[in-house]
mmCIF file of C-alpha atoms in Angstrom:
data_model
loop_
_atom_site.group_PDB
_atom_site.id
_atom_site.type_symbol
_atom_site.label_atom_id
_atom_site.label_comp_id
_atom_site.label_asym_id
_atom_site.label_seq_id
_atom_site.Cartn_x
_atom_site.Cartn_y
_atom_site.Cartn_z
ATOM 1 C CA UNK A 1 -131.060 50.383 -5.055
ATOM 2 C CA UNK A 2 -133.770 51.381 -2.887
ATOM 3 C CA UNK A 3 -137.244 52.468 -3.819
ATOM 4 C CA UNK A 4 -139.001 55.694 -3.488
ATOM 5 C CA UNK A 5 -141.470 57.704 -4.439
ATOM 6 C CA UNK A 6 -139.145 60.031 -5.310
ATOM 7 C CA UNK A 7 -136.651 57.631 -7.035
ATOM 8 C CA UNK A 8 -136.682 57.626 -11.515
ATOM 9 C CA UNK A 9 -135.102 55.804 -13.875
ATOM 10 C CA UNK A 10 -134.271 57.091 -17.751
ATOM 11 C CA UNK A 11 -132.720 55.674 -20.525
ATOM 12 C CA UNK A 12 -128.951 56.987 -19.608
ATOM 13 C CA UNK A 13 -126.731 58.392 -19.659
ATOM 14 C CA UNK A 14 -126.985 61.710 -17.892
ATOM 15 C CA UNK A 15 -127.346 64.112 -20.821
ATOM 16 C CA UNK A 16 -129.285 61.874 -23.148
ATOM 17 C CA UNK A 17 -132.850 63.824 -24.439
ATOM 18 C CA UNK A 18 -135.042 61.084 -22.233
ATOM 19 C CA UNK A 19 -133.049 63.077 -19.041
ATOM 20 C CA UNK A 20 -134.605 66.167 -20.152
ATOM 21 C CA UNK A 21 -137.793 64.455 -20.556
ATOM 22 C CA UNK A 22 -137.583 63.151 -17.367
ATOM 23 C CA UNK A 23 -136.817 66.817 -15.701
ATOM 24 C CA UNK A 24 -140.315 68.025 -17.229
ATOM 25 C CA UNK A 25 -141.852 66.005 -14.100
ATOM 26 C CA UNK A 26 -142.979 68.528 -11.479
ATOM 27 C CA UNK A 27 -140.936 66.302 -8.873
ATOM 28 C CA UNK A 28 -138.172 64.981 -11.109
ATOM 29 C CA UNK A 29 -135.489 67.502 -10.596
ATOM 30 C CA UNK A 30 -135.381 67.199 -7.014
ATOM 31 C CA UNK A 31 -135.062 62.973 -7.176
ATOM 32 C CA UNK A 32 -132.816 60.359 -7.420
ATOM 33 C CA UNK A 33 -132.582 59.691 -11.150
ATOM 34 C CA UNK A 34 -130.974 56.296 -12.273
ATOM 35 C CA UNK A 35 -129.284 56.135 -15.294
ATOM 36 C CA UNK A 36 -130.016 52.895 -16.783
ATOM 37 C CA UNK A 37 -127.851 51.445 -20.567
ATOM 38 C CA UNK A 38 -130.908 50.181 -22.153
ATOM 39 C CA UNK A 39 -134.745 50.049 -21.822
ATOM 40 C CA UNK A 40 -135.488 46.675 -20.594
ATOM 41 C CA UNK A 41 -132.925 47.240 -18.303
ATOM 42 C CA UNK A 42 -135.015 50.719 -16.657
ATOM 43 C CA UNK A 43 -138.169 49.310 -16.872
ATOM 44 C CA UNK A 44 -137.390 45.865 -14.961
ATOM 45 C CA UNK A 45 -136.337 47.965 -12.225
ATOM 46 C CA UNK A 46 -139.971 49.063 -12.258
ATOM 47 C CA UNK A 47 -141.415 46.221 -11.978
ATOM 48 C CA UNK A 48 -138.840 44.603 -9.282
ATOM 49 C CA UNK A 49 -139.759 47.932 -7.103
ATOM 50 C CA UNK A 50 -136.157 49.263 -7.538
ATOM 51 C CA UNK A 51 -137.502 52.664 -8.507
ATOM 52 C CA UNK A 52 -141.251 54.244 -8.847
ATOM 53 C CA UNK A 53 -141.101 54.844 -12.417
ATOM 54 C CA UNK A 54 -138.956 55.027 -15.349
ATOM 55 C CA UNK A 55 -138.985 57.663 -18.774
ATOM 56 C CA UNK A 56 -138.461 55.849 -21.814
ATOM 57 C CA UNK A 57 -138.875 57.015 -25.707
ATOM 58 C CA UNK A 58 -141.768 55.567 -27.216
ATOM 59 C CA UNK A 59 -141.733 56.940 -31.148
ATOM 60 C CA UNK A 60 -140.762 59.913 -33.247
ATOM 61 C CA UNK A 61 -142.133 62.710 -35.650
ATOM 62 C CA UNK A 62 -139.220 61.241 -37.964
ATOM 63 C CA UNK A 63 -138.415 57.670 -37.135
ATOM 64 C CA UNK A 64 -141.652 56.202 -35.828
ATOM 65 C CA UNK A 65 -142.218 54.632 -33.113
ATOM 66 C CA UNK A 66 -139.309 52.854 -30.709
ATOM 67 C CA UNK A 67 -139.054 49.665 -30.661
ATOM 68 C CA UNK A 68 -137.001 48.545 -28.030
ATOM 69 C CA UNK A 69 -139.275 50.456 -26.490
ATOM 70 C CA UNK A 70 -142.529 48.965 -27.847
ATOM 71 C CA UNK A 71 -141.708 45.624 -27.475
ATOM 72 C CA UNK A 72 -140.303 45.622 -23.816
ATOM 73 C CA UNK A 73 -143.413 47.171 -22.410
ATOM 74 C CA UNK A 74 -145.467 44.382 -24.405
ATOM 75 C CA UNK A 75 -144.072 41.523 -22.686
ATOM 76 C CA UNK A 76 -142.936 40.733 -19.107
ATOM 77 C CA UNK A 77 -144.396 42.291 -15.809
ATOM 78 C CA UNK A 78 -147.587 44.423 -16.462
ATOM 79 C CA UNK A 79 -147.006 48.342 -15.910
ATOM 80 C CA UNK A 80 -148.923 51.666 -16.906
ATOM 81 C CA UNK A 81 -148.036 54.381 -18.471
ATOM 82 C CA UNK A 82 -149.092 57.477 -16.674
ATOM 83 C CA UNK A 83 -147.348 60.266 -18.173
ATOM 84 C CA UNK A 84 -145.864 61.808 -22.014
ATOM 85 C CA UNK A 85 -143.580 64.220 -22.221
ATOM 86 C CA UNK A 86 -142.856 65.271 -26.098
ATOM 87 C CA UNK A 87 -139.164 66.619 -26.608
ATOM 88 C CA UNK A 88 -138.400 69.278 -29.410
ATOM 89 C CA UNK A 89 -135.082 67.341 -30.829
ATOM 90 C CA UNK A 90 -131.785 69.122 -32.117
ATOM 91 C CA UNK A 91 -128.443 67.463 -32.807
ATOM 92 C CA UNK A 92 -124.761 68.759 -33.100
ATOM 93 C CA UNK A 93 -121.713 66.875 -34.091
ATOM 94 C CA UNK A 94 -118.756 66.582 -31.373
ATOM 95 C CA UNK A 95 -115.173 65.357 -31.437
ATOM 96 C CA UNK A 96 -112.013 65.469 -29.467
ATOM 97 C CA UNK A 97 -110.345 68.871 -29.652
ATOM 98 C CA UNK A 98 -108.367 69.205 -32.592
ATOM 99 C CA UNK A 99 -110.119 67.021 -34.879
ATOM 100 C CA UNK A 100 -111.987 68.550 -37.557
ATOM 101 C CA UNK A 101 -115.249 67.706 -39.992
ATOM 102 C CA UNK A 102 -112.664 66.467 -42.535
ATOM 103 C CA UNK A 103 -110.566 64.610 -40.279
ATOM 104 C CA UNK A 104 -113.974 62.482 -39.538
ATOM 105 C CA UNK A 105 -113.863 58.982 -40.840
ATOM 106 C CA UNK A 106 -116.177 57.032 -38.697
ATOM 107 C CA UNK A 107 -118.764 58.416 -36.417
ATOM 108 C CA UNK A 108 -121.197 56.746 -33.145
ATOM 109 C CA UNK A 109 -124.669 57.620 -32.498
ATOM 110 C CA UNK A 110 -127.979 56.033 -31.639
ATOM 111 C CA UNK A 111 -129.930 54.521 -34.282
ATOM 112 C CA UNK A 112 -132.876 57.067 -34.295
ATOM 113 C CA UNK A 113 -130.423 59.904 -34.159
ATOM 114 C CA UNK A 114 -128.881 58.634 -37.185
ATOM 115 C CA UNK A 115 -131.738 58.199 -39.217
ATOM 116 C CA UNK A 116 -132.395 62.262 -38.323
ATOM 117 C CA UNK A 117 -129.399 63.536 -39.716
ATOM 118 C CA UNK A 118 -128.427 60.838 -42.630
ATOM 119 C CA UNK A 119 -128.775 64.187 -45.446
ATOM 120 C CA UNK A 120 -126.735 66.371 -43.448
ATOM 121 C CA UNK A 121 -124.598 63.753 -43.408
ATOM 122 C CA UNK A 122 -124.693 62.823 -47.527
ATOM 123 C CA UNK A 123 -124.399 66.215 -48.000
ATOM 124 C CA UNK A 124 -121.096 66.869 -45.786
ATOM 125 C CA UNK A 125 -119.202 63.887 -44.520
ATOM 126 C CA UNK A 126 -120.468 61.274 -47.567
ATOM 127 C CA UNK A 127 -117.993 58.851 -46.324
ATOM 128 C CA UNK A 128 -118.105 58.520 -42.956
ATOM 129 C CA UNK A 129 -118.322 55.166 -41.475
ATOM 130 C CA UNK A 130 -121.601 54.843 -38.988
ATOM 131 C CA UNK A 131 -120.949 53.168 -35.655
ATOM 132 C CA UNK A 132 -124.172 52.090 -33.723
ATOM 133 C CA UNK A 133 -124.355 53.123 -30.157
ATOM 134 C CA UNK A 134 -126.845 52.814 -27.416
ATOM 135 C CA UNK A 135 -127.857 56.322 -26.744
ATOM 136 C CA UNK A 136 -126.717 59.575 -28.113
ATOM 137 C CA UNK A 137 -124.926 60.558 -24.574
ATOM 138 C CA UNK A 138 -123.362 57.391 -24.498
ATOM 139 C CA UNK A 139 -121.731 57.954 -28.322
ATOM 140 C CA UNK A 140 -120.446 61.057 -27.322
ATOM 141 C CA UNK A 141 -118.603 60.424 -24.014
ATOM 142 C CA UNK A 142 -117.060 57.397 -25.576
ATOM 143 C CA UNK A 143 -114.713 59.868 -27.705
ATOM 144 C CA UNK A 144 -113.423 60.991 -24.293
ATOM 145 C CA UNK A 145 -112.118 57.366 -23.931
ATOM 146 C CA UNK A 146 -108.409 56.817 -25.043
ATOM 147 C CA UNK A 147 -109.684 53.591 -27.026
ATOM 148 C CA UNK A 148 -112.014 55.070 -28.941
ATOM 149 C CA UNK A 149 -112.378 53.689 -32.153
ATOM 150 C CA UNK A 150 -114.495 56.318 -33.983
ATOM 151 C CA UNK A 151 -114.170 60.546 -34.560
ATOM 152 C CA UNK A 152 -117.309 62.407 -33.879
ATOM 153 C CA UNK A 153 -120.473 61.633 -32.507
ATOM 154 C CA UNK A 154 -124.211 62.925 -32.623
ATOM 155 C CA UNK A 155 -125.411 63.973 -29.563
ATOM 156 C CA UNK A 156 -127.973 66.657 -27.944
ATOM 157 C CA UNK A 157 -126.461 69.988 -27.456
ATOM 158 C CA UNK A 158 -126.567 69.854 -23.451
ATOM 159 C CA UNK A 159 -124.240 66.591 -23.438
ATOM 160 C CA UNK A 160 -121.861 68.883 -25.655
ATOM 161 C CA UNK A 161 -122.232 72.275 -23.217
ATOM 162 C CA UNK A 162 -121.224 69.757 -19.700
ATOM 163 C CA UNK A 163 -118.463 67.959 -20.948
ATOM 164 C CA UNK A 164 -115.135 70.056 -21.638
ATOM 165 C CA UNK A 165 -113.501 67.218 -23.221
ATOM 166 C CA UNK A 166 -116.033 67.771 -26.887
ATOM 167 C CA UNK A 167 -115.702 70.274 -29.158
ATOM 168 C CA UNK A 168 -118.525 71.015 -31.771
ATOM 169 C CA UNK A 169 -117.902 70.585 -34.979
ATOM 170 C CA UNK A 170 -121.449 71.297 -36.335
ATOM 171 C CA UNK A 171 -124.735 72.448 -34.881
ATOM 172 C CA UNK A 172 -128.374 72.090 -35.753
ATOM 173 C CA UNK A 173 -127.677 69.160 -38.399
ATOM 174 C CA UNK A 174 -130.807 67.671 -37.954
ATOM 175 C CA UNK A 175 -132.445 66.999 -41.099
ATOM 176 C CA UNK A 176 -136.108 67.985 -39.760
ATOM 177 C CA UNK A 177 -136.261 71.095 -37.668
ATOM 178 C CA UNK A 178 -139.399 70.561 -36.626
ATOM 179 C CA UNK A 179 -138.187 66.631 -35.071
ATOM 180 C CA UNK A 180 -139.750 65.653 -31.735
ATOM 181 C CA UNK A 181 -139.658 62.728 -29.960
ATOM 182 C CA UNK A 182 -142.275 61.542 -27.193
ATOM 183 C CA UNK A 183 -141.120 59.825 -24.055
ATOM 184 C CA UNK A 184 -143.535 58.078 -21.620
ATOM 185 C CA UNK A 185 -143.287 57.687 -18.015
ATOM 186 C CA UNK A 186 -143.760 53.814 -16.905
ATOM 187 C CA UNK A 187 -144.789 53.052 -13.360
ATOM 188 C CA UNK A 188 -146.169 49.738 -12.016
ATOM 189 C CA UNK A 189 -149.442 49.013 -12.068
ATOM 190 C CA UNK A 190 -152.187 51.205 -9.806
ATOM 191 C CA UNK A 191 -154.756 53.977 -9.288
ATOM 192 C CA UNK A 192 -154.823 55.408 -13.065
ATOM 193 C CA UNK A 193 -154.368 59.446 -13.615
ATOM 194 C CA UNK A 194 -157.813 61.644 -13.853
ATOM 195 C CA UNK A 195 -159.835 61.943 -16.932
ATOM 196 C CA UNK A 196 -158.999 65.555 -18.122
ATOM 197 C CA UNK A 197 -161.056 65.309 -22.032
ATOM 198 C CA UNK A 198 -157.543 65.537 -23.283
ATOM 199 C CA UNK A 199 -156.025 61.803 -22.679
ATOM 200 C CA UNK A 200 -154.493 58.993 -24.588
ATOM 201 C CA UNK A 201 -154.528 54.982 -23.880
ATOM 202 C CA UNK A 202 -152.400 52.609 -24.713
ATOM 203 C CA UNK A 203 -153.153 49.024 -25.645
ATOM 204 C CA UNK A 204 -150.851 45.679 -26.663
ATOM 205 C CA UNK A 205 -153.570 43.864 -29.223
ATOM 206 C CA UNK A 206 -152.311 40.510 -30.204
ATOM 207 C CA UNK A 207 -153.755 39.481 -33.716
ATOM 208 C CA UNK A 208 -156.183 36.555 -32.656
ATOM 209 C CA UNK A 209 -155.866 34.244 -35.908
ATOM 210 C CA UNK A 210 -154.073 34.982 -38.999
ATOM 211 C CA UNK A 211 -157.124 35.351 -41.269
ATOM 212 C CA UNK A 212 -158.677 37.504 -43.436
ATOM 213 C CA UNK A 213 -160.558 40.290 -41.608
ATOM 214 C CA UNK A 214 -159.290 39.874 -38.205
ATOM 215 C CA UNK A 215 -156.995 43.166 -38.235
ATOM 216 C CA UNK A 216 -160.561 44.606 -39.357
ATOM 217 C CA UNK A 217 -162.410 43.085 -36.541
ATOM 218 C CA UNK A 218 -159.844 44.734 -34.395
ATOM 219 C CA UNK A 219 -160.477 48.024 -36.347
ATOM 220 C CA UNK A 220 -164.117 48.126 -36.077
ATOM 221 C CA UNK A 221 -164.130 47.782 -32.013
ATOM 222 C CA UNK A 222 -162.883 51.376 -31.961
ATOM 223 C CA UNK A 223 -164.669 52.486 -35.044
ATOM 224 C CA UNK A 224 -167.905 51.988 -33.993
ATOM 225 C CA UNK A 225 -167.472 53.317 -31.118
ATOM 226 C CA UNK A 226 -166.097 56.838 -32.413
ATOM 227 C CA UNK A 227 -162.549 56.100 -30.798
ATOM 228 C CA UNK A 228 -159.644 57.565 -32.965
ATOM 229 C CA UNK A 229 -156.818 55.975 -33.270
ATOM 230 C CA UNK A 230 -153.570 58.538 -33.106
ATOM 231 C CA UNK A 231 -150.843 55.696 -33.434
ATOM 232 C CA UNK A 232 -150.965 51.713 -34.525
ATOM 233 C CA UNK A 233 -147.577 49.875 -35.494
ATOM 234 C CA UNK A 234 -147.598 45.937 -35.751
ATOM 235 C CA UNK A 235 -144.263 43.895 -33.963
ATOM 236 C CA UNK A 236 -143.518 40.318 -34.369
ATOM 237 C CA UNK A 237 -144.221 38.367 -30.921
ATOM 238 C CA UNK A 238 -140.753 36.707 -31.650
ATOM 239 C CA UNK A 239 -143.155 33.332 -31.580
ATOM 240 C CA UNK A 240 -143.001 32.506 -34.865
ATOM 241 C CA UNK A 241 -142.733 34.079 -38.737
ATOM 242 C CA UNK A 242 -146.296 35.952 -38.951
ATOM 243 C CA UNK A 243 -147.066 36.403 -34.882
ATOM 244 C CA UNK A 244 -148.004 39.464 -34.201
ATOM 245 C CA UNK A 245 -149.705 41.671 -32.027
ATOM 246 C CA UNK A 246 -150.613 45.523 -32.522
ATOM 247 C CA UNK A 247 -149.144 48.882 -30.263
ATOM 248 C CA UNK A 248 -151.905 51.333 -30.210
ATOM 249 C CA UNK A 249 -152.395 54.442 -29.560
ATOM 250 C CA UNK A 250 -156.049 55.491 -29.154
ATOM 251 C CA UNK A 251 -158.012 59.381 -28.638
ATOM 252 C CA UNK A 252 -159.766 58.735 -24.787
ATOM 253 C CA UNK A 253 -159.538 57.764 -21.530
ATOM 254 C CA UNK A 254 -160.747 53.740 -20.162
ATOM 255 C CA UNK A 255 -163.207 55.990 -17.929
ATOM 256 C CA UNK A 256 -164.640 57.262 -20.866
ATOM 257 C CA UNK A 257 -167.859 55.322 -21.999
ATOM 258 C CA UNK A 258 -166.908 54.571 -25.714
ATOM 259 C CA UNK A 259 -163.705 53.619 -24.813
ATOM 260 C CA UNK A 260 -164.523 50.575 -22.039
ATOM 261 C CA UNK A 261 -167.094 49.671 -24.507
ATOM 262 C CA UNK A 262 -164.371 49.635 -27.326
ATOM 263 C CA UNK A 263 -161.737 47.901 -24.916
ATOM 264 C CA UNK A 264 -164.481 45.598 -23.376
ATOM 265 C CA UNK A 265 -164.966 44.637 -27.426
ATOM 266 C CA UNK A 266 -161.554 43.622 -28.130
ATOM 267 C CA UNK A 267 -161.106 41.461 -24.674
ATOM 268 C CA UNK A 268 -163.427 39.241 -27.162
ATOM 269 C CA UNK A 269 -161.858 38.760 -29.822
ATOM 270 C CA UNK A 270 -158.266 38.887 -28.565
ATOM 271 C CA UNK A 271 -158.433 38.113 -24.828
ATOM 272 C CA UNK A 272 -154.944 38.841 -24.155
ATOM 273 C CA UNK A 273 -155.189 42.435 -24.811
ATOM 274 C CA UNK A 274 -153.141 44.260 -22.822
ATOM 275 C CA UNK A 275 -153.884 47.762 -21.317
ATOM 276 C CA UNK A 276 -151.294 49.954 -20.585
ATOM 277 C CA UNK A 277 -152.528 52.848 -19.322
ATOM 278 C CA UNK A 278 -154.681 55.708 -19.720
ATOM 279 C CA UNK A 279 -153.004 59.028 -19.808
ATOM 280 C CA UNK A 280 -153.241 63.345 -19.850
ATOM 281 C CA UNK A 281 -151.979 64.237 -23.600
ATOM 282 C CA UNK A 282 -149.076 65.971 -23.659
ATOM 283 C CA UNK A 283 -150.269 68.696 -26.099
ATOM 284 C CA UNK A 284 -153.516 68.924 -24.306
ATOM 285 C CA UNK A 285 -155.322 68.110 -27.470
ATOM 286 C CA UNK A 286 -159.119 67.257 -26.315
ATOM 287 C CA UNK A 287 -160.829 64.335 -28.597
ATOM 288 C CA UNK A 288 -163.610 65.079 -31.000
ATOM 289 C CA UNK A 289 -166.518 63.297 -29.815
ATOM 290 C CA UNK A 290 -169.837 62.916 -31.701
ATOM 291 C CA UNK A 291 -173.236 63.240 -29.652
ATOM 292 C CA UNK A 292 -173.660 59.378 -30.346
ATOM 293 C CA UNK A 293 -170.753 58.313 -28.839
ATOM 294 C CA UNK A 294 -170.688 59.940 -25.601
ATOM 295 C CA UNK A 295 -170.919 59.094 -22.361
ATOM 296 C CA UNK A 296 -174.739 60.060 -22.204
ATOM 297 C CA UNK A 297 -175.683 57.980 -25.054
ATOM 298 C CA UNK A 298 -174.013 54.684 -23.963
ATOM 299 C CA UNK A 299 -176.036 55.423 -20.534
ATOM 300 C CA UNK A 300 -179.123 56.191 -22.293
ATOM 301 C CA UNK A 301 -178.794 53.590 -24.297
ATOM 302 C CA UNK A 302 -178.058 50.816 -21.406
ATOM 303 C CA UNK A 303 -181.159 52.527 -20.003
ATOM 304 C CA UNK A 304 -183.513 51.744 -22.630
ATOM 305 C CA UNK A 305 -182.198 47.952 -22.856
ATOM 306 C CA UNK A 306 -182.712 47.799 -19.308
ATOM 307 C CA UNK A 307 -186.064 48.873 -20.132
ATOM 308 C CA UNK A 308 -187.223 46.198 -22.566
ATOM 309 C CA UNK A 309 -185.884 43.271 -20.708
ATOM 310 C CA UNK A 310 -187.659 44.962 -17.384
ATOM 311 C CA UNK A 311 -191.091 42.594 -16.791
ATOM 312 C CA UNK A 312 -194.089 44.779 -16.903
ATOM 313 C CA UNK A 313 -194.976 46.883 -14.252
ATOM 314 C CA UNK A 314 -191.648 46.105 -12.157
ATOM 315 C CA UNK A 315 -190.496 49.876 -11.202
ATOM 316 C CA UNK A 316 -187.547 51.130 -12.316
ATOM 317 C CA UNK A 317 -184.248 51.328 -10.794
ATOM 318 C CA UNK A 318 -185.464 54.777 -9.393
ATOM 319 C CA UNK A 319 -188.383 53.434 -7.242
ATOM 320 C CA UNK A 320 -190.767 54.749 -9.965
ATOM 321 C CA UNK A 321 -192.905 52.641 -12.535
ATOM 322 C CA UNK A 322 -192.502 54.357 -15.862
ATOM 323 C CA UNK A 323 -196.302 54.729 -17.606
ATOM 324 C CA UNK A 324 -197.420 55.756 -21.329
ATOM 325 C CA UNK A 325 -198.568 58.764 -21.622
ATOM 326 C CA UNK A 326 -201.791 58.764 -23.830
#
């Protein structure tokens, strides 16, 4: 496989919800898109230069966020996030022709998709058997396989409209209507997308030293600094029972003044922070900012620092020599 700029790679296979994500990029539906069977697996051919950029799901409205997802793009190779796309998300059931709701005894979806639908599922087909699977496509093109082992299969209703082979037994049985799911584009590391008042950034925030007040330490860097935070899930490192780090999601942009000063904060008390991008919201949402914490009062404030550490009657950065006035 041969990079490009013009070459993606998505969470497969074709027909899966992160596809459709994927084709919400201006240039997407005229590229080479990759399928790849898991999310390591798309975004190490990032960071090996096999493609320019891979669309992965990072949480949902129902489930929270992903953590294959969260925890791949924590370790390994650095890369950015420069891009989310949110997804409105509605299942059907499929099957083989000829088999019907009560013929279903065991059933394959992915994980998240099954956590969406479990009280449709009480409600109609109380015993059927749930078979993990890694994607939602992937579940339902495996009942066009003569060794099958399950019925049915959840799956997004474009996989079911393609593929002759399904027949629906059930639409819209997502328990949440309103269900979306937000996917972000991963590319390697370079020049970071425009501030546009509307962005997100991402941050990895190991926990420094299991102790009491360090998760409020952490806290407090984007507190006082007037930084919201939208999203913040702790993951186990996989080191060792209690190592942890934090996935965050905060209101800003890295070019924006609070928000360098908030990430500049953390490098000191966790130095292996990890940035991970700063990014255009998806639903355009600007941040509330108060008049203290904008970029003119960090600059007015360096200013007057400046200032008092200035020796006396050394002009100003300007050329000019500030004087009282009487």
């Amino acid at each position: 496989m041969s990079a490009s700029s013009s070459t993606y790679a998505f969470l497969g296979p074709q027909g899966t919800f992160t596809e459709a994500a994927l084709l919400q990029v201006p240039d997407a539906g005229q590229a080479t898109r990759v399928p790849a069977s898991n999310v390591n697996a798309a975004l190490d051919w990032v960071r090996d230069g096999s493609v320019h950029a891979a669309m992965v799901p990072i949480e949902n409205s129902v489930e929270g966020g992903v953590t294959a997802t969260l925890d791949a793009i924590a370790g390994g190779g650095e890369l950015r996030i420069i891009r989310e796309v949110l997804v409105p998300i509605s299942f059907v059931l499929v099957a083989r022709p000829g088999v019907r709701l009560a013929d279903v005894r065991r059933l394959s979806t992915h994980g998240h998709a099954w956590a969406q639908c479990r009280l449709w599922m009480d409600a109609n087909i109380p015993s059927a058997e749930y078979v993990p699977g890694p994607s939602t496509a992937a579940s339902a093109l495996g009942l066009l396989e003569e060794d099958c082992h399950y019925d049915a299969a959840i799956c997004a209703p474009l996989v079911a409209r393609e593929q002759p082979g399904l027949s629906v037994l059930a639409e819209d049985i997502g328990d949440n209507p309103d269900a979306v799911t937000r996917f972000i584009l991963v590319s390697r590391p370079g020049v970071l997308p425009a501030r546009t008042g509307a962005d997100k950034t991402t941050l990895v925030v190991p926990l420094p030293e299991d102790r009491p007040g360090a998760l409020m330490e952490i806290l407090d860097q984007f507190a006082s600094r007037g930084v919201n935070l939208s999203r913040i899930e702790s993951r186990p490192t996989g080191q060792y029972l209690g190592d942890y780090f934090f996935s965050i999601d905060a209101d800003g942009h890295v070019g924006d003044e609070r928000m360098a000063d908030a990430l500049a904060g953390l490098h000191r008390i966790s130095p292996a922070t990890r940035f991970l991008g700063s990014y255009p919201r998806a639903d355009l949402q600007a941040a509330s900012v108060e008049p203290h914490t904008a970029d003119q009062a960090f600059q007015s404030a360096r200013a007057w620092v400046a200032g008092i550490l200035r020796p006396a009657g050394e002009p100003a950065e300007n050329g000019s020599s500030a004087s009282p006035k009487a």
